[in-house]
Amino acid sequence: MSDSTRTRHDRTHWLYLAVIVAVVAGVLVGWLAPGVAQSFAPLGTIFVNLIKMMIAPVIFCTIVLGIGSVRAATTVGKVGGLALGYFLVMSTIALGIGLVVGNLLQPGTGLSIAKSTKAGHDLADKAHSAGGTWDFIQNIVPSTLLSSLTAGNVLQALFVALLVGFAVQAMGTAGEPIVRGVALLQKLVFRILVMILWLAPVGAFGAIANVVGKTGLDAVVKLGTLMIAFYLTCLVFVFGVLGVLLWAVSRVSIFKLVRYLAREYLLIVATSSSESALPRLIAKMDHLGVERTTVGVVVPTGYSFNLDGTAIYLTMASLFIAEAMGKPLSIGEQVGLLLFMIVASKGAAGVTGAGLATLAGGLQSHRPELLDGVGVIVGIDRFMSEARALTNFSGNAAATVLIGTWTKTVDVDRVREVLDRKLPFDERTMVDDDHGTPGAPLTQEAEATDLVKA
């Protein structure tokens, strides 16, 4: 790598240092001037909306390029089926871990919490407004072909991208111009995304200042036991369960993978949303050496179905509320209630604050007398949602590598080189031309780069 390339690459470090400074400044402003801090809330909202604006185009381009460039349509079906089966198993494991830790620590025992009926019922109504299973399935199909790219629904964008990808694939050589056009569109989309990411410090400041201004530092201190227990449980799941599985199947170190995704983790902490890092996760998994077909199917699907952090949160929060109100759940009630919540969380995946809303909806359906206790969780939910988002994100990153290994759609040698920092991710374009699609021809830009290297 030339000195000029290294200089341009290193320049992005200032962006993420600025994000850290912005987060610290947001905490200080929220603590010292809560009234003023809350007025900065729109900054965080605008930044997250800008990121969400790019999710559908990124998914569309990635999937169409992946499917349109492979010959066997069964490859996509195999990846999708394996992904859904894996997501179901891992959600169950996360559920079990949350139950075990919650019952061992019992963080809510001995507490006397104030009731907040309005908060609980409002959140329950929000969860029910998301609809049931059939409404969720029905909403996967968009009203028009183009609305899937504008509605902000990840699964609608995934559904249409699959249709277009298979159609282009069926066209054979006649569809090659379309593939090249989508490849150019993908470069444009990622260029826009890079521009938006330079606003991350502003968005981080607004989001953090607002939440600290609303809750104050006391909310974190009073419920510190629950938060620490939840964070530790998420760490055990990521580095214990996912780490062992990733090494056993793919011989990939979870520590190196986490290091590779460090900037995405920082972005998630700043916005408290894993969606803000979805486009970058797609780009980085592609760069890592996983074929675009696998990345395009696993990552977007995982964002709706692979919610390991949410599963752990639902179990521990339910046990905490029940114990704090002096009405503990029996083992049978725990399993029944929380299995219901895992299913319900899929339908509320696209709803802001889905974890809290699903918690309230599940309690109202199974133990209505516990619904009032949801109010005490509201104050720290923002801080717990960061751990949820980080765990969900880690689960989807690991799932992409694992499923790529099982379906033999990952370049193992490239994975090692990338994780060993021998092939750095290009922060300027976020797009690779020389891999990710089996048999894909190099573009003129990539060919020129290879000639220079030679």
Coordinates of C-alpha atoms in Angstrom, one line a residue:
M1 CA 0.0 0.0 0.0
S2 CA 1.4 3.4 -1.0
D3 CA 2.1 6.3 1.4
S4 CA -0.7 8.4 -0.3
T5 CA -3.2 5.6 0.1
R6 CA -2.2 5.1 3.8
T7 CA -2.6 8.8 4.4
R8 CA -6.1 8.9 3.0
H9 CA -7.0 5.8 4.9
D10 CA -5.7 7.1 8.2
R11 CA -7.5 10.4 7.9
T12 CA -10.8 8.6 8.9
H13 CA -9.4 7.9 12.4
W14 CA -10.1 11.6 13.2
L15 CA -13.7 11.0 12.5
Y16 CA -14.0 8.3 15.2
L17 CA -11.9 10.2 17.6
A18 CA -14.4 13.1 17.1
V19 CA -17.2 10.7 17.9
I20 CA -15.6 9.8 21.2
V21 CA -15.1 13.5 22.1
A22 CA -18.7 14.2 21.1
V23 CA -20.1 11.4 23.3
V24 CA -18.1 12.7 26.3
A25 CA -19.3 16.3 25.6
G26 CA -22.9 15.0 25.3
V27 CA -22.7 13.3 28.7
L28 CA -21.3 16.5 30.3
V29 CA -23.9 18.8 28.7
G30 CA -26.7 16.4 29.7
W31 CA -25.5 16.3 33.3
L32 CA -24.8 19.9 33.8
A33 CA -27.5 21.5 31.6
P34 CA -30.3 18.9 31.2
G35 CA -32.8 21.4 29.8
V36 CA -30.5 22.6 27.1
A37 CA -29.3 19.0 26.4
Q38 CA -32.8 17.8 25.5
S39 CA -33.1 20.5 22.9
F40 CA -30.3 18.7 21.0
A41 CA -32.3 15.5 20.5
P42 CA -33.1 16.3 16.8
L43 CA -29.4 16.1 16.0
G44 CA -29.3 12.4 16.9
T45 CA -32.6 11.7 15.2
I46 CA -31.6 13.3 12.0
F47 CA -28.3 11.4 11.8
V48 CA -29.9 8.0 12.4
N49 CA -32.6 8.9 9.8
L50 CA -29.8 9.7 7.3
I51 CA -28.2 6.3 8.0
K52 CA -31.6 4.5 7.7
M53 CA -32.1 6.3 4.4
M54 CA -29.2 4.4 2.9
I55 CA -30.0 0.9 4.2
A56 CA -32.5 -0.1 1.5
P57 CA -30.2 0.9 -1.4
V58 CA -27.2 -0.9 0.2
I59 CA -29.2 -4.1 0.6
F60 CA -30.7 -3.8 -2.9
C61 CA -27.4 -3.4 -4.6
T62 CA -25.6 -6.0 -2.6
I63 CA -28.2 -8.7 -3.1
V64 CA -28.8 -8.0 -6.8
L65 CA -25.0 -8.1 -7.5
G66 CA -24.6 -11.3 -5.5
I67 CA -27.5 -13.3 -7.0
G68 CA -27.2 -11.8 -10.5
S69 CA -23.6 -13.0 -10.7
V70 CA -24.1 -16.7 -9.6
R71 CA -25.4 -19.4 -11.8
A72 CA -27.2 -21.7 -9.4
A73 CA -30.3 -20.2 -7.8
T74 CA -30.2 -23.0 -5.2
T75 CA -27.2 -21.4 -3.6
V76 CA -29.3 -18.5 -2.3
G77 CA -32.1 -20.8 -1.1
K78 CA -29.5 -23.0 0.8
V79 CA -28.0 -19.9 2.4
G80 CA -31.4 -18.5 3.5
G81 CA -32.7 -21.8 4.9
L82 CA -29.5 -22.4 6.8
A83 CA -29.5 -18.9 8.1
L84 CA -33.1 -19.1 9.5
G85 CA -32.3 -22.4 11.2
Y86 CA -29.2 -21.0 12.8
F87 CA -31.0 -17.9 14.0
L88 CA -33.7 -20.0 15.7
V89 CA -31.0 -22.1 17.5
M90 CA -29.0 -19.1 18.7
S91 CA -32.1 -17.2 19.9
T92 CA -33.0 -20.2 22.0
I93 CA -29.4 -20.4 23.4
A94 CA -29.5 -16.6 24.2
L95 CA -32.9 -17.1 25.9
G96 CA -31.5 -19.9 28.0
I97 CA -28.5 -17.9 29.1
G98 CA -30.6 -14.9 30.1
L99 CA -32.9 -17.2 32.2
V100 CA -29.9 -18.8 34.0
V101 CA -28.2 -15.5 34.8
G102 CA -31.4 -13.8 35.8
N103 CA -32.3 -16.6 38.2
L104 CA -28.8 -16.8 39.7
L105 CA -28.4 -13.1 40.3
Q106 CA -32.0 -12.1 41.0
P107 CA -31.2 -8.4 40.7
G108 CA -34.7 -7.2 41.5
T109 CA -35.1 -9.1 44.8
G110 CA -35.7 -6.8 47.7
L111 CA -36.4 -3.7 45.6
S112 CA -39.5 -1.6 46.1
I113 CA -40.3 0.0 42.7
A114 CA -42.8 2.8 42.1
K115 CA -45.6 2.0 39.7
S116 CA -45.8 3.7 36.4
T117 CA -49.0 2.4 34.9
K118 CA -49.2 4.9 32.0
A119 CA -45.7 4.0 30.7
G120 CA -46.4 0.3 30.8
H121 CA -49.7 0.5 29.0
D122 CA -48.5 2.9 26.4
L123 CA -45.6 0.6 25.5
A124 CA -47.9 -2.4 25.4
D125 CA -50.2 -0.6 23.0
K126 CA -47.2 0.3 20.9
A127 CA -46.2 -3.4 20.7
H128 CA -49.7 -4.5 19.8
S129 CA -49.9 -1.8 17.1
A130 CA -47.0 -3.5 15.4
G131 CA -49.4 -6.4 14.5
G132 CA -49.2 -10.1 14.9
T133 CA -47.4 -12.8 12.9
W134 CA -49.6 -12.6 9.8
D135 CA -49.4 -8.8 9.7
F136 CA -45.6 -9.2 9.9
I137 CA -45.6 -11.6 7.0
Q138 CA -48.0 -9.5 5.0
N139 CA -45.9 -6.4 5.4
I140 CA -42.9 -8.1 3.8
V141 CA -44.6 -7.6 0.4
P142 CA -44.5 -3.9 -0.6
S143 CA -47.4 -2.1 -2.2
T144 CA -45.2 -1.3 -5.2
L145 CA -41.8 -2.4 -6.5
L146 CA -40.2 1.0 -5.9
S147 CA -41.8 1.6 -2.5
S148 CA -39.6 -1.2 -1.1
L149 CA -36.7 1.2 -1.5
T150 CA -38.5 4.2 0.1
A151 CA -40.6 2.7 2.9
G152 CA -37.6 2.0 5.2
N153 CA -38.7 -1.7 5.7
V154 CA -35.6 -3.9 5.6
L155 CA -37.4 -7.1 4.7
Q156 CA -39.3 -5.4 1.9
A157 CA -36.1 -4.2 0.4
L158 CA -34.7 -7.8 0.8
F159 CA -37.7 -9.3 -0.8
V160 CA -37.6 -7.1 -3.9
A161 CA -33.8 -7.4 -4.2
L162 CA -34.2 -11.2 -4.3
L163 CA -36.8 -11.0 -7.0
V164 CA -34.7 -8.6 -9.1
G165 CA -31.6 -10.7 -8.5
F166 CA -33.2 -13.9 -9.6
A167 CA -34.7 -12.2 -12.6
V168 CA -31.3 -10.8 -13.7
Q169 CA -29.8 -14.2 -13.2
A170 CA -32.5 -15.8 -15.4
M171 CA -31.7 -13.3 -18.2
G172 CA -28.2 -14.8 -18.5
T173 CA -25.8 -12.7 -20.6
A174 CA -28.6 -10.2 -21.4
G175 CA -28.6 -9.3 -17.8
E176 CA -24.9 -8.4 -17.6
P177 CA -25.5 -4.7 -18.4
I178 CA -27.9 -4.5 -15.5
V179 CA -25.3 -6.1 -13.2
R180 CA -22.7 -3.5 -14.3
G181 CA -25.2 -0.7 -13.8
V182 CA -26.1 -1.9 -10.3
A183 CA -22.3 -2.1 -9.5
L184 CA -21.9 1.5 -10.4
L185 CA -25.0 2.4 -8.4
Q186 CA -23.5 0.6 -5.4
K187 CA -20.3 2.7 -5.6
L188 CA -22.5 5.8 -5.6
V189 CA -24.5 4.6 -2.6
F190 CA -21.4 3.9 -0.6
R191 CA -19.9 7.3 -1.5
I192 CA -23.0 9.0 -0.2
L193 CA -22.8 6.9 3.0
V194 CA -19.2 7.9 3.6
M195 CA -20.3 11.6 3.3
I196 CA -23.1 11.0 5.8
L197 CA -20.8 9.3 8.3
W198 CA -18.7 12.5 8.7
L199 CA -21.8 13.8 10.6
A200 CA -21.5 11.0 13.2
P201 CA -20.0 13.3 15.9
V202 CA -22.9 15.7 15.6
G203 CA -25.4 12.9 15.8
A204 CA -23.7 11.2 18.7
F205 CA -23.6 14.5 20.7
G206 CA -27.3 15.1 20.2
A207 CA -28.3 11.6 21.1
I208 CA -26.2 11.2 24.2
A209 CA -26.9 14.7 25.5
N210 CA -30.6 14.1 25.1
V211 CA -30.7 10.8 27.0
V212 CA -28.5 12.0 29.9
G213 CA -30.5 15.2 30.1
K214 CA -33.8 13.2 30.4
T215 CA -32.7 10.4 32.8
G216 CA -29.8 12.0 34.7
L217 CA -27.0 10.0 36.1
D218 CA -29.1 8.8 39.1
A219 CA -31.2 6.5 36.8
V220 CA -28.0 4.6 35.9
V221 CA -26.7 4.4 39.5
K222 CA -30.0 3.1 41.0
L223 CA -30.4 0.2 38.5
G224 CA -26.7 -0.4 38.1
T225 CA -26.9 -4.1 39.2
L226 CA -29.3 -4.9 36.4
M227 CA -27.3 -3.1 33.8
I228 CA -23.9 -4.6 34.9
A229 CA -25.5 -8.1 34.9
F230 CA -26.9 -7.6 31.5
Y231 CA -23.7 -6.3 30.0
L232 CA -21.7 -9.2 31.5
T233 CA -24.2 -11.7 30.2
C234 CA -23.9 -10.2 26.7
L235 CA -20.1 -10.4 27.0
V236 CA -20.3 -14.1 28.0
F237 CA -22.6 -14.8 25.0
V238 CA -20.4 -12.9 22.5
F239 CA -17.0 -14.1 23.6
G240 CA -18.1 -17.4 25.1
V241 CA -20.8 -18.9 22.9
L242 CA -20.2 -17.1 19.6
G243 CA -16.4 -17.0 20.1
V244 CA -16.2 -20.8 20.7
L245 CA -18.5 -21.6 17.9
L246 CA -16.7 -19.3 15.5
W247 CA -13.3 -20.8 16.3
A248 CA -14.6 -24.4 16.2
V249 CA -16.3 -24.0 12.8
S250 CA -14.3 -21.3 10.9
R251 CA -11.0 -21.1 12.9
V252 CA -11.7 -17.3 13.2
S253 CA -10.8 -15.5 16.4
I254 CA -13.8 -13.5 17.8
F255 CA -11.3 -11.0 19.3
K256 CA -9.8 -10.3 15.8
L257 CA -13.3 -10.0 14.4
V258 CA -14.4 -7.5 17.1
R259 CA -11.2 -5.5 16.5
Y260 CA -12.0 -5.5 12.7
L261 CA -15.5 -4.1 13.5
A262 CA -14.3 -1.6 16.2
R263 CA -15.5 1.5 14.4
E264 CA -19.0 0.0 13.8
Y265 CA -19.2 -0.8 17.5
L266 CA -18.4 2.9 18.3
L267 CA -21.0 4.0 15.9
I268 CA -23.6 1.8 17.5
V269 CA -22.7 3.0 21.0
A270 CA -23.1 6.6 19.8
T271 CA -26.5 6.1 18.2
S272 CA -27.8 3.2 20.4
S273 CA -28.9 1.5 17.2
S274 CA -27.4 -1.4 15.3
E275 CA -29.2 -0.2 12.2
S276 CA -26.7 2.7 11.9
A277 CA -23.9 0.1 11.3
L278 CA -25.8 -2.2 8.9
P279 CA -24.5 -0.7 5.7
R280 CA -20.9 -0.8 7.0
L281 CA -21.4 -4.4 8.2
I282 CA -22.4 -5.4 4.7
A283 CA -19.4 -3.7 3.2
K284 CA -17.0 -5.1 5.7
M285 CA -18.2 -8.7 5.5
D286 CA -17.9 -8.4 1.7
H287 CA -14.3 -7.1 2.2
L288 CA -13.6 -9.9 4.7
G289 CA -14.0 -12.5 1.9
V290 CA -17.6 -13.7 2.3
E291 CA -19.4 -13.9 -1.1
R292 CA -21.9 -11.1 -1.7
T293 CA -24.7 -13.6 -2.1
T294 CA -24.2 -14.8 1.4
V295 CA -23.7 -11.4 2.9
G296 CA -26.7 -10.0 1.1
V297 CA -29.0 -12.7 2.5
V298 CA -27.6 -13.3 6.0
V299 CA -27.1 -9.7 7.2
P300 CA -30.5 -8.1 6.3
T301 CA -32.4 -11.3 7.4
G302 CA -30.4 -11.4 10.7
Y303 CA -31.4 -7.8 11.5
S304 CA -35.0 -9.0 11.8
F305 CA -34.6 -12.6 13.0
N306 CA -31.2 -12.9 14.8
L307 CA -31.9 -10.8 17.8
D308 CA -29.7 -12.5 20.4
G309 CA -29.2 -9.3 22.5
T310 CA -32.9 -8.6 22.5
A311 CA -33.6 -12.2 23.7
I312 CA -31.2 -11.8 26.7
Y313 CA -32.7 -8.4 27.5
L314 CA -36.3 -9.7 27.5
T315 CA -35.5 -12.6 29.8
M316 CA -33.5 -10.6 32.4
A317 CA -35.9 -7.6 32.3
S318 CA -38.9 -9.8 32.9
L319 CA -37.3 -11.5 35.8
F320 CA -36.2 -8.2 37.3
I321 CA -39.7 -6.7 37.1
A322 CA -41.3 -9.7 38.6
E323 CA -38.8 -9.9 41.5
A324 CA -38.9 -6.2 42.1
M325 CA -42.7 -6.2 42.4
G326 CA -42.6 -9.2 44.7
K327 CA -44.3 -11.5 42.2
P328 CA -41.6 -13.8 40.9
L329 CA -42.2 -16.0 37.8
S330 CA -42.2 -19.8 38.1
I331 CA -39.9 -21.7 35.7
G332 CA -42.9 -22.7 33.6
E333 CA -44.2 -19.1 33.4
Q334 CA -40.7 -17.9 32.4
V335 CA -40.4 -20.3 29.5
G336 CA -43.9 -19.7 28.2
L337 CA -43.7 -15.9 28.5
L338 CA -40.3 -15.5 27.1
L339 CA -40.8 -17.9 24.1
F340 CA -43.8 -15.7 23.3
M341 CA -41.6 -12.6 23.5
I342 CA -39.0 -14.1 21.1
V343 CA -41.7 -14.7 18.5
A344 CA -43.3 -11.3 19.1
S345 CA -39.9 -9.5 18.8
K346 CA -39.7 -10.5 15.2
G347 CA -42.9 -8.6 14.4
A348 CA -41.7 -5.5 16.2
A349 CA -38.2 -5.6 14.7
G350 CA -38.8 -2.4 12.7
V351 CA -40.4 -0.5 15.6
T352 CA -38.3 2.1 17.4
G353 CA -37.8 0.9 21.0
A354 CA -38.9 -2.6 19.9
G355 CA -37.2 -4.3 22.9
L356 CA -39.1 -2.2 25.5
A357 CA -42.4 -2.4 23.5
T358 CA -42.2 -6.2 23.2
L359 CA -41.4 -6.5 26.9
A360 CA -44.5 -4.5 27.8
G361 CA -46.7 -6.4 25.3
G362 CA -45.6 -9.8 26.5
L363 CA -46.2 -8.9 30.2
Q364 CA -49.7 -7.6 29.4
S365 CA -50.5 -10.8 27.5
H366 CA -49.3 -13.2 30.2
R367 CA -48.9 -11.4 33.5
P368 CA -50.9 -8.1 33.3
E369 CA -50.2 -7.3 37.0
L370 CA -46.5 -6.9 36.2
L371 CA -47.1 -4.4 33.4
D372 CA -46.8 -1.4 35.8
G373 CA -43.2 -2.4 36.6
V374 CA -42.1 -1.6 33.0
G375 CA -42.0 2.0 34.0
V376 CA -38.9 1.5 36.1
I377 CA -37.0 0.1 33.1
V378 CA -37.7 3.1 30.9
G379 CA -35.1 5.2 32.6
I380 CA -32.2 3.0 31.7
D381 CA -33.5 1.3 28.6
R382 CA -31.4 3.6 26.4
F383 CA -28.3 2.4 28.1
M384 CA -29.3 -1.2 28.0
S385 CA -30.3 -0.9 24.3
E386 CA -26.7 -0.2 23.5
A387 CA -25.7 -3.6 24.8
R388 CA -28.7 -5.2 22.9
A389 CA -27.6 -3.5 19.7
L390 CA -23.9 -4.5 20.2
T391 CA -24.8 -8.1 20.9
N392 CA -27.3 -8.3 17.9
F393 CA -24.6 -6.8 15.7
S394 CA -21.9 -9.2 16.9
G395 CA -24.3 -12.1 16.4
N396 CA -25.0 -11.1 12.8
A397 CA -21.3 -10.6 12.0
A398 CA -20.5 -14.1 13.4
A399 CA -23.5 -15.6 11.6
T400 CA -22.2 -14.3 8.3
V401 CA -18.8 -16.0 8.7
L402 CA -20.3 -19.2 10.1
I403 CA -22.9 -19.6 7.3
G404 CA -20.3 -18.7 4.7
T405 CA -18.1 -21.5 6.1
W406 CA -20.9 -24.0 6.1
T407 CA -22.0 -23.1 2.5
K408 CA -18.3 -22.8 1.3
T409 CA -18.9 -19.2 0.2
V410 CA -16.0 -17.6 2.1
D411 CA -12.4 -17.2 1.1
V412 CA -10.6 -18.5 4.2
D413 CA -7.2 -17.1 3.2
R414 CA -8.6 -13.7 2.6
V415 CA -10.4 -13.7 6.0
R416 CA -7.0 -14.4 7.7
E417 CA -5.3 -11.6 5.8
V418 CA -8.0 -9.1 6.5
L419 CA -8.2 -9.9 10.2
D420 CA -4.4 -9.8 10.4
R421 CA -4.6 -6.2 9.0
K422 CA -2.7 -7.2 5.8
L423 CA -5.7 -6.1 3.6
P424 CA -7.1 -2.9 5.2
F425 CA -10.7 -1.9 4.6
D426 CA -11.0 1.1 2.2
E427 CA -12.8 3.7 4.2
R428 CA -13.0 6.1 1.2
T429 CA -15.1 3.8 -1.1
M430 CA -16.3 1.0 1.1
V431 CA -16.5 -1.2 -2.0
D432 CA -14.2 -3.9 -3.3
D433 CA -14.1 -4.8 -7.0
D434 CA -11.9 -7.9 -6.9
H435 CA -13.8 -10.4 -4.8
G436 CA -17.1 -11.3 -3.2
T437 CA -18.7 -12.5 -6.4
P438 CA -17.6 -15.9 -7.8
G439 CA -16.1 -15.5 -11.2
A440 CA -16.9 -11.8 -11.3
P441 CA -14.8 -9.9 -13.8
L442 CA -12.6 -7.1 -12.6
T443 CA -13.6 -3.6 -13.4
Q444 CA -11.2 -1.3 -15.2
E445 CA -10.4 0.5 -11.9
A446 CA -9.5 -2.8 -10.2
E447 CA -7.5 -4.0 -13.2
A448 CA -5.5 -0.8 -13.2
T449 CA -4.9 -1.2 -9.4
D450 CA -3.6 -4.8 -10.0
L451 CA -1.2 -3.6 -12.7
V452 CA 0.2 -0.9 -10.4
K453 CA 0.7 -3.5 -7.7
A454 CA 2.4 -5.8 -10.2

